[in-house]
Amino acid sequence: MKKLLIAVLAAIIPMMASAELFGFSAITSNDPLNPSIGENQLFMDVTETGLGEVSIVFTNTGPEPSTIAEIYFDAPDVEPPLNLALVQIINTPGVSYVYDANPQNLPAGRMFLFCADLGTEPENPAPKNGIDPYEYLVLEMTYTDPPHNFIDLLQSEKLRIGLHVISMGTSEDSESFINVIPEPSTALLLGFSGLLIKVRRDYRKKFFL
């Protein structure tokens, strides 16, 4: 049993080292109930898939009404330049995204010095093609590595990711969210959660894509 546990940990730890699960925090509150909806059910699983390559799974775990619309990336002060590029959008059932985003910046983002370098959005109509409860989207991206590491940049807040979420709750208002850094005390738990999401994602890609 002990040997089996060691073998399992040996397999899991390297995967945890290159993957991280992030949540989001609201920067607007058009409806006082909306921030908690987004903060409880919107997540992104970030996995380093190779040198200068990263896969990001954006998930709406539900159950409250909400749709992730535009997704934005902000890394204005990174030197040398990050050269972040969106190379592939992997749409899943019920989700259909396209390159570029309009508006070009996260709504209300400038109040938090958020100035997007890159974005993507769902095809019109957004409420139909965005990420609804129990849906997810995969973005494959490239960046300059070395010297940069995508997850390290997120954890140091040199890179931020913003979500514009629409059709929230009973009011159907919209809100903006920016990713938050996982607390050190929960890093291990989030690592295992990220692993579970990766397994679920691979399963869905195998059978649904």
mmCIF file of N, CA and C in Angstrom, residues 69-72 86 97-105 117-123:
data_model
loop_
_atom_site.group_PDB
_atom_site.id
_atom_site.type_symbol
_atom_site.label_atom_id
_atom_site.label_comp_id
_atom_site.label_asym_id
_atom_site.label_seq_id
_atom_site.Cartn_x
_atom_site.Cartn_y
_atom_site.Cartn_z
ATOM 1 N N ALA A 69 -18.743 35.864 -21.164
ATOM 2 C CA ALA A 69 -18.702 36.419 -22.515
ATOM 3 C C ALA A 69 -17.234 36.695 -22.882
ATOM 4 N N GLU A 70 -16.827 37.966 -22.893
ATOM 5 C CA GLU A 70 -15.461 38.281 -23.303
ATOM 6 C C GLU A 70 -14.437 37.833 -22.256
ATOM 7 N N ILE A 71 -13.272 37.402 -22.744
ATOM 8 C CA ILE A 71 -12.136 37.016 -21.903
ATOM 9 C C ILE A 71 -10.951 37.874 -22.323
ATOM 10 N N TYR A 72 -10.286 38.500 -21.342
ATOM 11 C CA TYR A 72 -9.210 39.445 -21.633
ATOM 12 C C TYR A 72 -7.922 39.062 -20.909
ATOM 13 N N LEU A 86 -2.873 33.896 -29.013
ATOM 14 C CA LEU A 86 -3.919 32.877 -28.970
ATOM 15 C C LEU A 86 -3.826 32.068 -30.260
ATOM 16 N N TYR A 97 -16.500 30.434 -29.569
ATOM 17 C CA TYR A 97 -15.725 31.662 -29.426
ATOM 18 C C TYR A 97 -14.964 31.974 -30.702
ATOM 19 N N VAL A 98 -14.652 33.275 -30.882
ATOM 20 C CA VAL A 98 -13.893 33.745 -32.034
ATOM 21 C C VAL A 98 -12.728 34.597 -31.539
ATOM 22 N N TYR A 99 -11.781 34.865 -32.450
ATOM 23 C CA TYR A 99 -10.621 35.674 -32.103
ATOM 24 C C TYR A 99 -11.016 37.149 -31.977
ATOM 25 N N ASP A 100 -10.302 37.842 -31.084
ATOM 26 C CA ASP A 100 -10.518 39.254 -30.774
ATOM 27 C C ASP A 100 -11.791 39.437 -29.949
ATOM 28 N N ALA A 101 -11.860 40.598 -29.303
ATOM 29 C CA ALA A 101 -12.994 40.884 -28.426
ATOM 30 C C ALA A 101 -13.436 42.323 -28.604
ATOM 31 N N ASN A 102 -14.722 42.555 -28.484
ATOM 32 C CA ASN A 102 -15.297 43.891 -28.560
ATOM 33 C C ASN A 102 -16.310 44.041 -27.422
ATOM 34 N N PRO A 103 -16.135 44.986 -26.503
ATOM 35 C CA PRO A 103 -15.105 46.024 -26.480
ATOM 36 C C PRO A 103 -13.702 45.453 -26.294
ATOM 37 N N GLN A 104 -12.697 46.275 -26.605
ATOM 38 C CA GLN A 104 -11.323 45.805 -26.578
ATOM 39 C C GLN A 104 -10.751 45.702 -25.176
ATOM 40 N N ASN A 105 -11.409 46.295 -24.193
ATOM 41 C CA ASN A 105 -10.922 46.200 -22.816
ATOM 42 C C ASN A 105 -12.046 45.717 -21.897
ATOM 43 N N ASP A 117 -4.287 43.364 -23.553
ATOM 44 C CA ASP A 117 -3.409 43.184 -24.700
ATOM 45 C C ASP A 117 -4.007 42.214 -25.715
ATOM 46 N N LEU A 118 -4.938 41.394 -25.251
ATOM 47 C CA LEU A 118 -5.478 40.323 -26.074
ATOM 48 C C LEU A 118 -6.850 39.935 -25.533
ATOM 49 N N GLY A 119 -7.733 39.493 -26.422
ATOM 50 C CA GLY A 119 -9.055 39.088 -25.956
ATOM 51 C C GLY A 119 -9.738 38.148 -26.930
ATOM 52 N N THR A 120 -10.779 37.495 -26.442
ATOM 53 C CA THR A 120 -11.615 36.635 -27.274
ATOM 54 C C THR A 120 -13.052 36.754 -26.788
ATOM 55 N N GLU A 121 -14.002 36.483 -27.667
ATOM 56 C CA GLU A 121 -15.407 36.627 -27.304
ATOM 57 C C GLU A 121 -16.247 35.569 -28.010
ATOM 58 N N PRO A 122 -17.453 35.302 -27.488
ATOM 59 C CA PRO A 122 -18.339 34.353 -28.166
ATOM 60 C C PRO A 122 -18.961 34.967 -29.413
ATOM 61 N N GLU A 123 -19.302 34.111 -30.351
ATOM 62 C CA GLU A 123 -20.040 34.566 -31.523
ATOM 63 C C GLU A 123 -21.403 35.099 -31.090
#
